[in-house]
XYZ file of C-alpha atoms in Angstrom:
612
model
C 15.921 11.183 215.413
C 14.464 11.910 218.835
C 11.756 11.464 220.979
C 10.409 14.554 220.396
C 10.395 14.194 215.996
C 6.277 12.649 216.253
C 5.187 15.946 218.040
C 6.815 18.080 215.855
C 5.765 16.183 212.809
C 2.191 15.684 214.146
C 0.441 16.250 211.248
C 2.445 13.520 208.775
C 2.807 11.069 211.733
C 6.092 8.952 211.562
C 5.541 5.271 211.139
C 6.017 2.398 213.722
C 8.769 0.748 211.549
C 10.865 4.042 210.908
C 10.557 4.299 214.696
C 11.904 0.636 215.278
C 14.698 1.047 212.571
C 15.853 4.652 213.486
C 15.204 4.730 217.423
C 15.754 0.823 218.421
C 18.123 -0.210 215.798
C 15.877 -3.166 214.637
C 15.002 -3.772 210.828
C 11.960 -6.216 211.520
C 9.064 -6.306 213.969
C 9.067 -9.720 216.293
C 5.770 -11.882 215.642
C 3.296 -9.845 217.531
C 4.395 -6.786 218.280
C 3.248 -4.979 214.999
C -0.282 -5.865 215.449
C 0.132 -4.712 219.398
C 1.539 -1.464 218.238
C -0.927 -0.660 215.729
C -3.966 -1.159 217.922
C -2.394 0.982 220.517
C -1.845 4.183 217.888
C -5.669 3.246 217.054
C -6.320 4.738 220.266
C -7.308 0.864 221.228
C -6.910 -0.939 225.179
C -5.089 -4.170 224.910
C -4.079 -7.199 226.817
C -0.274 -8.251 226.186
C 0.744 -11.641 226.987
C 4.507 -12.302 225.962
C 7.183 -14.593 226.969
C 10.107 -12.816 228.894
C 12.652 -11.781 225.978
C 10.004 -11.693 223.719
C 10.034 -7.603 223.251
C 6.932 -6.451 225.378
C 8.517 -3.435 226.211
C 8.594 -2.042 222.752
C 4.505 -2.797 222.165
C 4.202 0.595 224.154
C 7.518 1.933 223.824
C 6.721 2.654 219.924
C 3.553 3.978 220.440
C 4.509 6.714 223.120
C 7.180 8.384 220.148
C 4.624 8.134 217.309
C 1.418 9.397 219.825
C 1.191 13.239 220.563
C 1.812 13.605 223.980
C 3.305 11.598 226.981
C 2.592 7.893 228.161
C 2.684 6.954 231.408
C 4.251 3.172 232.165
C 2.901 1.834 235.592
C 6.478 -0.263 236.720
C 6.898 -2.238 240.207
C 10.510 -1.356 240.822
C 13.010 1.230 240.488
C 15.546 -0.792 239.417
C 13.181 -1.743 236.897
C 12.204 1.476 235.872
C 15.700 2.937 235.700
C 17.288 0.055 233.430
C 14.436 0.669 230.720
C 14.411 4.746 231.489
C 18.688 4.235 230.726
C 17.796 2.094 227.828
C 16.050 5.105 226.171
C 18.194 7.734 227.082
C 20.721 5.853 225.450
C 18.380 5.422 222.397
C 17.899 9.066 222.472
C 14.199 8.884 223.694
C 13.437 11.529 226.185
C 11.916 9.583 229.243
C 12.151 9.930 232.845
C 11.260 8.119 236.276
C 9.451 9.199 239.330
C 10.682 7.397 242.229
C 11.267 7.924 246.373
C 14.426 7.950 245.738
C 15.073 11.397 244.128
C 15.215 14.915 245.506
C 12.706 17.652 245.729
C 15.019 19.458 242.982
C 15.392 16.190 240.700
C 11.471 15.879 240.867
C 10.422 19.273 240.076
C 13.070 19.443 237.189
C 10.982 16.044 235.628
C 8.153 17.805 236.251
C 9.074 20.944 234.724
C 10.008 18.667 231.681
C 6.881 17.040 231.821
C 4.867 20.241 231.212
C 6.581 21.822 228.939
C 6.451 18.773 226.759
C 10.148 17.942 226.155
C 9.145 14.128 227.898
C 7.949 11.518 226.133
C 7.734 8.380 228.672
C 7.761 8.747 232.510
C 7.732 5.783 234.648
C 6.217 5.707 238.003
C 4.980 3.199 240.636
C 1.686 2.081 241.526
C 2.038 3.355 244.918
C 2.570 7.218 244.094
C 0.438 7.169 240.815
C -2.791 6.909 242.671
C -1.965 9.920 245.441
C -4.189 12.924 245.448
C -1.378 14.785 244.515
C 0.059 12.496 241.591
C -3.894 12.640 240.170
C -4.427 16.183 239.722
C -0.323 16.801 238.392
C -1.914 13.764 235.418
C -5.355 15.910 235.014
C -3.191 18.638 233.628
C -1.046 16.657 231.125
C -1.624 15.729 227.920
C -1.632 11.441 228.280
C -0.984 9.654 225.007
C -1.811 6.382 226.718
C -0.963 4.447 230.047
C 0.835 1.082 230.300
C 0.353 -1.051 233.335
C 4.247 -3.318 233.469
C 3.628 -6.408 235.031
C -0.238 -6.598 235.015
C -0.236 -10.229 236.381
C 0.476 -8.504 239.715
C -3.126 -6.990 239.475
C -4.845 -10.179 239.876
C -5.650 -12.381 243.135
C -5.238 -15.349 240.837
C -1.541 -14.103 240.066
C 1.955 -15.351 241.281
C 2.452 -11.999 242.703
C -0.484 -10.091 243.376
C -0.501 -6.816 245.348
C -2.773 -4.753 246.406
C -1.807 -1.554 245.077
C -1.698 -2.677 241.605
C -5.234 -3.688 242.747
C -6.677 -0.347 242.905
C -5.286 0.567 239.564
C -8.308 0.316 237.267
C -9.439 4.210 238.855
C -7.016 4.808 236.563
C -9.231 3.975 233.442
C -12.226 5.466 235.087
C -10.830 8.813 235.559
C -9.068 8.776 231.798
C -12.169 6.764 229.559
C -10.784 7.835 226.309
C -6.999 7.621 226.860
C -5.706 3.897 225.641
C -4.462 1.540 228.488
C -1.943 -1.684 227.491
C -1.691 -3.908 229.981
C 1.476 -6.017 229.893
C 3.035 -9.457 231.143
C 5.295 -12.494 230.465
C 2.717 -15.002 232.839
C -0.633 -15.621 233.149
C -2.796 -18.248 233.105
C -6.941 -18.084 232.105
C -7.841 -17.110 235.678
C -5.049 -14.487 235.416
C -6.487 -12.881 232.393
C -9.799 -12.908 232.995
C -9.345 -11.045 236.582
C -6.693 -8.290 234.526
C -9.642 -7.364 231.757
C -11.817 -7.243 234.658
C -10.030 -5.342 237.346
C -8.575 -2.787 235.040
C -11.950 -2.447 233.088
C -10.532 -2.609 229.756
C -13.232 -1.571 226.805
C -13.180 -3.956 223.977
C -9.417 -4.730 224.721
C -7.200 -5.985 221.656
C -5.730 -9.177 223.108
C -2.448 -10.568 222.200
C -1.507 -14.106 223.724
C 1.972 -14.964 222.321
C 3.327 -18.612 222.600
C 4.851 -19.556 225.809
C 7.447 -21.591 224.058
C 11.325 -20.722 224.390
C 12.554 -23.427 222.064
C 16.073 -22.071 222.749
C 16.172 -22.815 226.531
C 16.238 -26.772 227.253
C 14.689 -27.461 231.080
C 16.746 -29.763 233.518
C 16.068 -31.086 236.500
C 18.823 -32.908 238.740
C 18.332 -34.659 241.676
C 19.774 -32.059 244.933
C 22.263 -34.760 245.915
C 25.807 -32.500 246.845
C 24.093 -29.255 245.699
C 27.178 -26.899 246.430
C 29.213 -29.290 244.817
C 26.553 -30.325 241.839
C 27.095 -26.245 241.371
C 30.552 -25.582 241.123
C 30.567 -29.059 239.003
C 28.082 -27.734 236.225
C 29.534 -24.410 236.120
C 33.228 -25.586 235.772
C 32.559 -28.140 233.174
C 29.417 -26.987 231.451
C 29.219 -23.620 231.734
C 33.139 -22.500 231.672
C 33.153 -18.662 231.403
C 29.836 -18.413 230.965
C 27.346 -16.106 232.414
C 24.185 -17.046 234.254
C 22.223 -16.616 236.796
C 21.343 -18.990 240.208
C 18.595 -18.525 242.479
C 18.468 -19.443 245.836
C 15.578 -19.637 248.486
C 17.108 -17.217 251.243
C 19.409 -14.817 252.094
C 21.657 -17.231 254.088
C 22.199 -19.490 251.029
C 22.735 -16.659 248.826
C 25.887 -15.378 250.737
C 26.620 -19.050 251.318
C 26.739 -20.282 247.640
C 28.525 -16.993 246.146
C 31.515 -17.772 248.665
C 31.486 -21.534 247.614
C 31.885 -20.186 243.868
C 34.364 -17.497 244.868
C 36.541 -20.020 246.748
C 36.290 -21.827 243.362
C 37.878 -19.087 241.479
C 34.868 -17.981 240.171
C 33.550 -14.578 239.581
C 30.404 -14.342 241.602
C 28.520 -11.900 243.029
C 25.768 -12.015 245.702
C 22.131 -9.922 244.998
C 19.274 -9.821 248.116
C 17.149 -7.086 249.246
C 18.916 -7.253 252.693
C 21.577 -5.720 251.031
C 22.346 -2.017 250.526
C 20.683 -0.591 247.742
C 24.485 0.582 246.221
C 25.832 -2.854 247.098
C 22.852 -3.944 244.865
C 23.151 -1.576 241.976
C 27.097 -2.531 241.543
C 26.487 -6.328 241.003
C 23.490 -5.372 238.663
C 26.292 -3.131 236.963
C 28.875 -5.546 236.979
C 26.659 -8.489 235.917
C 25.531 -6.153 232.577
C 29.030 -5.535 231.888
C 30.003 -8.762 232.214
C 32.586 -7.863 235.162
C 30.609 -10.196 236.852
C 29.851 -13.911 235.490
C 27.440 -15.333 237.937
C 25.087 -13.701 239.617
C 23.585 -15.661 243.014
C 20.140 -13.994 244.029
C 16.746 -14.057 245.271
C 13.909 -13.219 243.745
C 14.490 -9.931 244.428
C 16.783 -9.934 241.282
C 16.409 -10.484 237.611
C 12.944 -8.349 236.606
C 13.424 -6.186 233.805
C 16.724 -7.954 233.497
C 17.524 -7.508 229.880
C 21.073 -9.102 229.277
C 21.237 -11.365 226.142
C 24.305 -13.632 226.962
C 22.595 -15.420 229.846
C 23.418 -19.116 228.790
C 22.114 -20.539 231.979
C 19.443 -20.149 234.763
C 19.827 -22.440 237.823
C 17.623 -22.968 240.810
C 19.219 -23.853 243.540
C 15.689 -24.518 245.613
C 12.623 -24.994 243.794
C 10.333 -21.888 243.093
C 6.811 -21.667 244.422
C 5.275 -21.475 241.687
C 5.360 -22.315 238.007
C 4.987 -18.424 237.164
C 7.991 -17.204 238.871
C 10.090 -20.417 237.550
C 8.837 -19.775 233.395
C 9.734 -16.196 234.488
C 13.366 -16.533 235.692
C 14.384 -19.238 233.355
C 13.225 -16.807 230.703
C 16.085 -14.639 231.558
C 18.679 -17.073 229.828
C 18.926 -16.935 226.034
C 17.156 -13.885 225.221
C 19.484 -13.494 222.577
C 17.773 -16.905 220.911
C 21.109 -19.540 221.216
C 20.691 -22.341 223.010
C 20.634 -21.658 226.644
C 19.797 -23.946 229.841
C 17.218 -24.067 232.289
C 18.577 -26.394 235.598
C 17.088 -27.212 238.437
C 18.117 -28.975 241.580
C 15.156 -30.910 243.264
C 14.744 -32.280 246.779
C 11.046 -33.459 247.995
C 12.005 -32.340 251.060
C 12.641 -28.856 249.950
C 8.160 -28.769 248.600
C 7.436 -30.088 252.110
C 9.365 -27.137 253.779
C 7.636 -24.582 251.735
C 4.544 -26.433 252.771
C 4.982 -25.682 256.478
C 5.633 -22.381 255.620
C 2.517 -22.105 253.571
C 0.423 -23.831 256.372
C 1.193 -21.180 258.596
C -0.129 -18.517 257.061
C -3.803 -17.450 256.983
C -6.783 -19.268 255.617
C -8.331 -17.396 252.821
C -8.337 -17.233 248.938
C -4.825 -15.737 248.612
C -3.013 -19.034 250.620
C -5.468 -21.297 248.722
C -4.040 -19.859 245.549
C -0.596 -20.289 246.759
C -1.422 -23.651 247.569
C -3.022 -24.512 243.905
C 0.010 -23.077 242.389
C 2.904 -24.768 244.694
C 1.008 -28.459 243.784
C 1.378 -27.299 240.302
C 5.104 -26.738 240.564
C 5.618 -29.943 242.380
C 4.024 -31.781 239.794
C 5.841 -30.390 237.338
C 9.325 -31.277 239.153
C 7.772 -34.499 239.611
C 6.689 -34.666 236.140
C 7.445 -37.448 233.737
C 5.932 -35.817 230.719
C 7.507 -33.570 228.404
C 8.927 -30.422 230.547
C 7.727 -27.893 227.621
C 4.179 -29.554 227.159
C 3.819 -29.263 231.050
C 4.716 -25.596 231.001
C 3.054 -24.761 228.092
C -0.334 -26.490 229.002
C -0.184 -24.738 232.367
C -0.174 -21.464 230.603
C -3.297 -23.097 228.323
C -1.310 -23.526 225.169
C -1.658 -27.205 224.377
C 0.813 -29.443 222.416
C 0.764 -32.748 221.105
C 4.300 -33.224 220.335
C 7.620 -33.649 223.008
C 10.232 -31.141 222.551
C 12.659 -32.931 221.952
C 14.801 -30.680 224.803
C 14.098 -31.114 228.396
C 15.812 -33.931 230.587
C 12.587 -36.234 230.058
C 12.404 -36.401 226.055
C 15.987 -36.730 225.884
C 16.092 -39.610 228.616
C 12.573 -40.480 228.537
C 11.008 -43.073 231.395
C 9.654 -46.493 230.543
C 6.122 -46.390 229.164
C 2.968 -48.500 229.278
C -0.587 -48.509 227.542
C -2.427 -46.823 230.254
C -5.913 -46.320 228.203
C -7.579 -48.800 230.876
C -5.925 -46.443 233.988
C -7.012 -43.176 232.252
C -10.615 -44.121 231.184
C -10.761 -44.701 235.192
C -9.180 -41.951 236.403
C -11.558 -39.859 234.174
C -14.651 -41.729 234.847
C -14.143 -40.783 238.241
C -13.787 -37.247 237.619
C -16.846 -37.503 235.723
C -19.212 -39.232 238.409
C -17.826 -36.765 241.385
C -19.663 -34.347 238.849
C -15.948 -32.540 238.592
C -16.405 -30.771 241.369
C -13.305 -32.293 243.729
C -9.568 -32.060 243.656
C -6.674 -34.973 243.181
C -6.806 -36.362 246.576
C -10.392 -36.900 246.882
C -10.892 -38.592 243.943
C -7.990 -40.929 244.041
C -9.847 -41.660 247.676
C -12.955 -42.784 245.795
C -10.594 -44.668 243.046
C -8.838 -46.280 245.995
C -12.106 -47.284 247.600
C -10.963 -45.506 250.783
C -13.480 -45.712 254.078
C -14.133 -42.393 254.944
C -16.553 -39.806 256.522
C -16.042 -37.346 253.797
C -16.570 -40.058 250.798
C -19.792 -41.923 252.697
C -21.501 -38.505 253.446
C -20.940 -37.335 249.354
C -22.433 -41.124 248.689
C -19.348 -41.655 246.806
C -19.059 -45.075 248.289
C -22.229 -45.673 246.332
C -20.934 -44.751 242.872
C -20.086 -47.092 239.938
C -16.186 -45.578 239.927
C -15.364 -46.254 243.759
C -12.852 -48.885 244.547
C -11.771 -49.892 240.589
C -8.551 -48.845 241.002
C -7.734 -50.259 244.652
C -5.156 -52.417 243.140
C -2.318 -49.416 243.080
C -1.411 -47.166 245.545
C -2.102 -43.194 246.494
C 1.084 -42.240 244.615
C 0.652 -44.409 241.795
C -2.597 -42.827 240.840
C -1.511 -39.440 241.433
C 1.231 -39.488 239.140
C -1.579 -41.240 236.604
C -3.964 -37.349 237.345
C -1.091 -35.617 237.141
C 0.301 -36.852 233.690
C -3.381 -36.069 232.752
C -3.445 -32.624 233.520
C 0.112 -32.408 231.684
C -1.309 -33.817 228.356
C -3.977 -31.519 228.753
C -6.848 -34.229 229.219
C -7.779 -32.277 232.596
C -8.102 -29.063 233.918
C -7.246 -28.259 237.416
C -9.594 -25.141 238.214
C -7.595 -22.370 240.446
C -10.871 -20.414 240.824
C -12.983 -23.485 242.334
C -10.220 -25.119 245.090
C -8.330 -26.922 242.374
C -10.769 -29.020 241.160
C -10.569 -31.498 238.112
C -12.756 -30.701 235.114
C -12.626 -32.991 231.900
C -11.129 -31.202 228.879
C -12.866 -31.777 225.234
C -9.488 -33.602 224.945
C -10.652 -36.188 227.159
C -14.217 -36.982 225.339
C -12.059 -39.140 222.308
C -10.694 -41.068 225.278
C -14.072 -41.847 227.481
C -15.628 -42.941 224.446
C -13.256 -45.581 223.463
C -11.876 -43.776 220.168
C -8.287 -43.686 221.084
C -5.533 -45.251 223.173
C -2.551 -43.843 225.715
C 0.860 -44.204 226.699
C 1.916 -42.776 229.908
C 4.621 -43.040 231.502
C 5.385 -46.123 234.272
C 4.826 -43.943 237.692
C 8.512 -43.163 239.509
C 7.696 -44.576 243.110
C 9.784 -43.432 245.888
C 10.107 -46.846 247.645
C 13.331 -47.611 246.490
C 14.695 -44.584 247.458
C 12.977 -45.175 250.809
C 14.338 -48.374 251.523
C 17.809 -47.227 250.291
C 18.006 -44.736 252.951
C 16.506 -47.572 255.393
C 19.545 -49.960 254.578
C 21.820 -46.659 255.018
C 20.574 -46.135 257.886
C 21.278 -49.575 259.753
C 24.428 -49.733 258.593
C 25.991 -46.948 260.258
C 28.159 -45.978 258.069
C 28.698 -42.636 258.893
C 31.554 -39.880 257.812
C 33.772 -40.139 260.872
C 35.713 -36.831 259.433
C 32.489 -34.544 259.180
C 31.493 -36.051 262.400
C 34.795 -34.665 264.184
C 33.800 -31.504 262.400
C 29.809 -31.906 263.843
C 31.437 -32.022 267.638
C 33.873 -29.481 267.346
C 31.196 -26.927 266.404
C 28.674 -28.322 268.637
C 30.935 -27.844 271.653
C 31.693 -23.884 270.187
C 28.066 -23.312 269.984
C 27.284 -24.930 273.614
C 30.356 -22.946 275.179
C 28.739 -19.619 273.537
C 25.242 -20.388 275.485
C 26.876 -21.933 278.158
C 25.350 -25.379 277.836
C 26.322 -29.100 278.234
C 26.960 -30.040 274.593
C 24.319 -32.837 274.768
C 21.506 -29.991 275.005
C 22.349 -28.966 271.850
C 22.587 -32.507 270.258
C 23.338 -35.618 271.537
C 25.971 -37.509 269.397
C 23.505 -39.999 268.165
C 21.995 -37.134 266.482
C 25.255 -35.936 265.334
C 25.907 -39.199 263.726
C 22.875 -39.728 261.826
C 24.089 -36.706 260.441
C 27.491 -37.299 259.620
C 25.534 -40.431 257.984
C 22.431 -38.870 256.133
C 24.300 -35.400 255.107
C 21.304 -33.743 255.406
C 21.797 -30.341 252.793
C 18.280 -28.951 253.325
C 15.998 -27.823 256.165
C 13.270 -30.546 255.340
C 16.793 -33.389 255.189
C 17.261 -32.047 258.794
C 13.770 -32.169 259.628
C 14.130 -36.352 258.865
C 17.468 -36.691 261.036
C 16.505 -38.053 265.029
C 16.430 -35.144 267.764
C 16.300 -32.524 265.571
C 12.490 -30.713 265.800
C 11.384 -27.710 265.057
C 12.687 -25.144 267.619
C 16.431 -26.794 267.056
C 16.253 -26.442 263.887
C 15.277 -22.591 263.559
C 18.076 -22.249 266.416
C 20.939 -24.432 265.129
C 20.219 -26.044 261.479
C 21.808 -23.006 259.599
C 25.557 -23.903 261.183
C 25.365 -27.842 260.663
C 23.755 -27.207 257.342
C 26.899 -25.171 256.115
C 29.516 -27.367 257.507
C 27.964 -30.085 256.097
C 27.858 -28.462 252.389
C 30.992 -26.766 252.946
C 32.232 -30.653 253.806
C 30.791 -32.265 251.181
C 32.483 -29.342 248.417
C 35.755 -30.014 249.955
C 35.448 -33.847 249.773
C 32.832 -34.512 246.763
C-alpha cells in the first residue's frame, strides 16, 4: 500500500485501521487516537493534548492517507520535520519537507510533486508558511487539512511561545472549511484556552489524554559531586544503557561528554553552537545506537522518537515544569520501566533567577517567573512527584504513585488540618486575589506598607500563624497547590484561588496529613561549622594556584587580582560545582565570576571525578 491508494480509491475510502495495520505496522489504535482520527476525516478542528510517546503524530498522520488531497503539518524544526518526513518514506507514505536548507532545484521538484498530486504530507515551518509567496502556492492546492506540531508554542501562556507561531490562526481565516488539528504533549488550562483562541478553532473536538507515564519513575538527587554522581549512576545503574542528559549550557555540555568519554563511555555532545553536520551525526549515531549517551541542550531531543531510552537525566534543573514533563518523556517510550533523574542545587533556581531578573518587565518574564516557582516547588516538593506533575497539568489524583523518590522514601508526616484550614482562610479573606509571599506575610503578621495599606493588618487571618517561619509556611501553600486544594492562577500574577477541593476542608468535614516541612537550617549550619574549621583540600588548592598564576601570567596581572588565596581556600574548602556555589564563596562577585568561574569550576569537578 501507498500513500497515494485513498486518492485512487476515493470513492470506497480505505479505513483508519487498514491504514494503521498496512502503513504503520500497528494492529490496535492507542487510547485516544481513534476518536482523534475520526473527527479529523469528519472534516472536524480539534485540540490534541498527548503525553510525549503517546502517538500524536499518527492523529493526523492517518487522516492525510485516507483524506483526498494533501495536509499540510506546521513543524518548528528541520530536524524535526526530516525525522518524521524519513519515518514515512520508510513507511512508504509519499511526504516531503520545505525547509531553508534545500536548493532552488530540490524545492521546485517538491513542488512539482505537490501539484501534480503524487504528495501526500509536506511539512513546513511557521516562518515560510505565512510568506506572500508560500500563500498563493497553498490557494492553488487541494488541502485535506492543516496540522499545527507543537501548538503550545502559539500561546503567551506557553513554555515556549514564539511569535511566529503567533500569527498562525490567518491560516484558518483564509481556509474556513479546511480542518485544522492542533497538536501538543504540554499545556496547562491557560495554555489551552489561548490555542482555541489564537488559532480560532470552530467547535474544536478536544482530546486531553492523561499526563501520566506510569513507566518512568522521577528522581531527584541532591547535586553534591555532580560529574562524579554521573559517571556513578551510569556505570552502576544504567550499564550499557542508552539515555539522554541535559545540561544548562554549552560549556557543561562539552565538559560532561569528556568526563563520560574519559570514563570509557560512549558519549556524544549535541548544542546548537555546533555545526549542523556535527549535529545530524550524533542524532544518527544516537538512533542507531552507535552512540549510548547523548549530552545536550535543549536544543536536542524534539521529535526524538527512539524507544530504548531507559533514562533521562538533568544535570541542571529546567525552567520550567513543561520542558522537564517534556524531556523526561523521551525515556521509555517503548512502555518498560525507564528513569527520570534529576540533580538539584538551590543555588542553581537562584542563578536562573538573576538571569530572569534581567530581562524585561512585561507579561512574557512574569510568565517565566510563574512557571520557574512552579518548577522549584516541585524540586522542592515533598508530595508525590506524579501527583505534582499531574495536578500542574490539571489532572488531579488522590493516590501516590508508588514510583518517584518521595513515595518510595516518603518524609515524616503530621496532621496538618489546623495549618491548612489557616493557610486557606487566609487565601479566602485576601479575597484570592494575592500570591504565596503576600499571604504568608499576613499569616506571619508581618509590619508592612503593602499589608497596612490592603487593611490586611485588620483581618481576622493576620498573625495566626506567627509561630513558624517564612519557609515553613511556604512549603505548607506549596503542598496545597500539589494536592490540588489551590490553584495558582498564571493569567492573574500567580495568585492563589481555593479549589472546590478545599470547601470539605474549610468546613471542618475532613482532616490532612502533610508532610513535616524540610528546613534548610541544618544544612546551613553544616556549612557554618565547615566553614570554621578550615578544613580545606590542600591538593585541589595546589591545583587552584597553579591555574590562578597561568591565568594572571596570560593578562599580565599579580595573581592576587585575580583571587587572593583566602578566596582560593574557601574554595578548595566549599567545592563550589555551580555558578550560584561560587556566587556564596568570599571575593568572588559578579564580574569575576563571568571572567574566571568557568576554569575553577572545571578543575574543581574535574578534581572531585578524579578523587570522589
Amino acid at each position: 500500500m501507498t500513500a497515494t491508494l485513498p486518492a485512487e480509491q476515493s470513492d470506497t475510502p480505505i479505513a483508519p485501521h487498514t491504514v494503521l495495520r498496512d502503513v504503520f505496522g500497528y494492529q490496535t489504535f492507542r487510547v485516544g487516537q481513534q476518536e482523534v482520527i475520526d473527527a479529523a476525516i469528519a472534516g472536524q478542528d480539534s485540540l490534541v493534548i498527548m503525553p510525549t510517546g503517546g502517538g500524536k503524530s499518527l492523529c493526523y498522520q492517518i487522516p492525510a492517507l485516507v483524506l483526498e488531497g494533501i495536509t499540510l503539518v506546521i513543524s518548528p524544526l528541520i530536524s524535526l520535520m526530516k525525522d518524521q518526513v524519513d519515518q514515512l518514506k520508510a513507511n512508504g507514505v509519499a511526504a516531503e519537507c520545505v525547509n531553508s536548507t534545500m536548493t532552488r532545484e530540490a524545492l521546485q521538484s517538491v513542488y512539482s510533486r505537490i501539484h501534480s498530486g503524487q504528495l501526500k504530507l509536506l511539512y513546513v515551518s511557521p516562518e515560510r508558511v505565512l510568506t506572500r509567496d508560500f500563500l498563493e502556492r497553498l490557494d492553488t492546492m487541494h488541502i485535506s487539512m492543516i496540522a499545527v506540531d507543537e501548538a503550545h508554542c502559539i500561546s503567551q501562556w506557553g513554555h515556549d511561545f514564539r511569535r511566529e507561531y503567533a500569527a498562525l490562526g490567518q491560516l484558518k481565516q483564509r481556509f474556513q472549511h479546511v480542518p485544522m488539528m492542533a497538536l501538543t504533549a504540554t499545556a496547562d488550562d491557560a495554555t489551552r484556552s489561548d490555542i482555541l483562541s489564537r488559532l480560532s478553532l470552530i467547535e474544536p473536538h478536544v482530546y486531553l489524554g492523561s499526563f501520566d507515564r506510569p513507566n518512568i519513575r522521577y528522581t531527584l538527587m541532591e547535586k553534591h559531586k555532580p560529574v562524579a554522581q554521573v559517571v556513578r549512576y551510569i556505570t552502576t545503574t544504567q550499564r550499557g544503557q542508552c539515555g539522554i542528559i541535559y545540561c544548562g549550557s554549552r560549556k557543561k555540555v562539552e565538559m560532561v561528554t569528556e568526563k563520560l568519554c574519559n570514563n570509557h563511555i560512549r558519549a556524544a555532545g549535541y548544542h546548537a553552537g555546533m555545526e549542523t553536520d556535527e549535529r545530524a551525526w550524533v542524532q544518527e549515531a544516537f538512533q542507531r545506537d552507535d552512540v549510548q549517551i547523548v549530552v545536550a541542550t535543549v536544543a536536542f531531543g524534539m521529535g526524538i522518537n527512539k524507544p530504548n531510552v531507559r533514562f533521562v537525566l538533568h544535570f541542571d534543573i529546567p525552567r520550567n515544569i513543561e520542558s522537564y514533563y517534556q524531556e523526561t518523556g523521551r525515556a521509555g517510550r517503548d512502555g518498560l520501566p525507564a528513569e527520570a533523574v534529576m540533580l538539584y542545587d538551590p543555588s542553581d533556581i537562584n542563578w536562573l533567577r538573576r538571569m530572569l531578573d534581567e530581562k524585561e518587565d512585561g507579561p512574557q518574564k512574569q510568565v517565566e517567573t510563574h512557571k520557574l516557582n512552579a518548577m522549584n516547588s516541585f524540586a522542592e516538593a515533598q508530595t508525590c512527584r506524579r501527583q505534582v506533575l499531574l495536578n500542574y497539568f490539571g489532572e488531579y489524583r488522590e493516590k501516590p504513585c508508588g514510583n518517584c523518590d518521595v513515595c518510595l522514601d516518603p518524609p515524616k508526616r503530621f496532621d496538618a488540618t489546623e495549618e491548612a484550614r489557616k493557610a486557606l482562610s487566609c487565601v479566602y479573606r485576601v479575597n484570592q486575589s494575592f500570591g504565596v509571599s503576600y499571604i504568608v506575610e499576613v499569616l506571619r503578621g508581618m509590619q508592612n506598607i503593602r499589608v497596612r495599606e490592603n487593611g490586611h493588618d485588620k483581618i481576622s487571618t493576620y498573625g495566626i500563624g506567627r509561630d513558624h517561619s517564612h519557609d515553613y509556611w511556604v512549603s505548607i501553600f506549596r503542598q496545597l497547590i500539589h494536592k490540588g486544594l489551590l490553584h495558582q492562577n498564571i493569567t492573574r500574577n500567580s495568585t492563589l484561588q481555593l479549589t472546590e477541593e478545599a470547601r470539605p476542608l474549610l468546613r471542618g468535614d475532613m482532616e490532612l496529613e502533610l508532610a513535616v516541612p524540610r528546613l534548610d537550617t541544618a544544612a546551613r549550619s553544616a556549612k557554618s561549622d565547615k566553614l570554621s574549621s578550615k578544613n580545606y583540600d590542600k591538593k585541589l588548592f595546589a591545583k587552584l594556584r597553579n591555574l590562578r598564576k597561568s591565568i594572571a601570567d596570560e593578562e599580565e596581572l599579580p595573581p592576587y587580582v585575580v583571587f587572593n588565596d583566602a578566596t582560593l581556600i574557601e574554595m578548595a574548602e566549599m567545592l563550589p560545582t555551580s555558578y550560584g556555589e561560587m556566587l556564596a564563596v568570599n571575593g568572588v562577585g559578579q564580574r569575576k565570576l563571568d571572567k574566571y568561574a568557568d576554569a575553577f569550576l572545571d578543575l574543581i569537578q574535574e578534581h572531585l571525578t578524579n578523587h570522589g
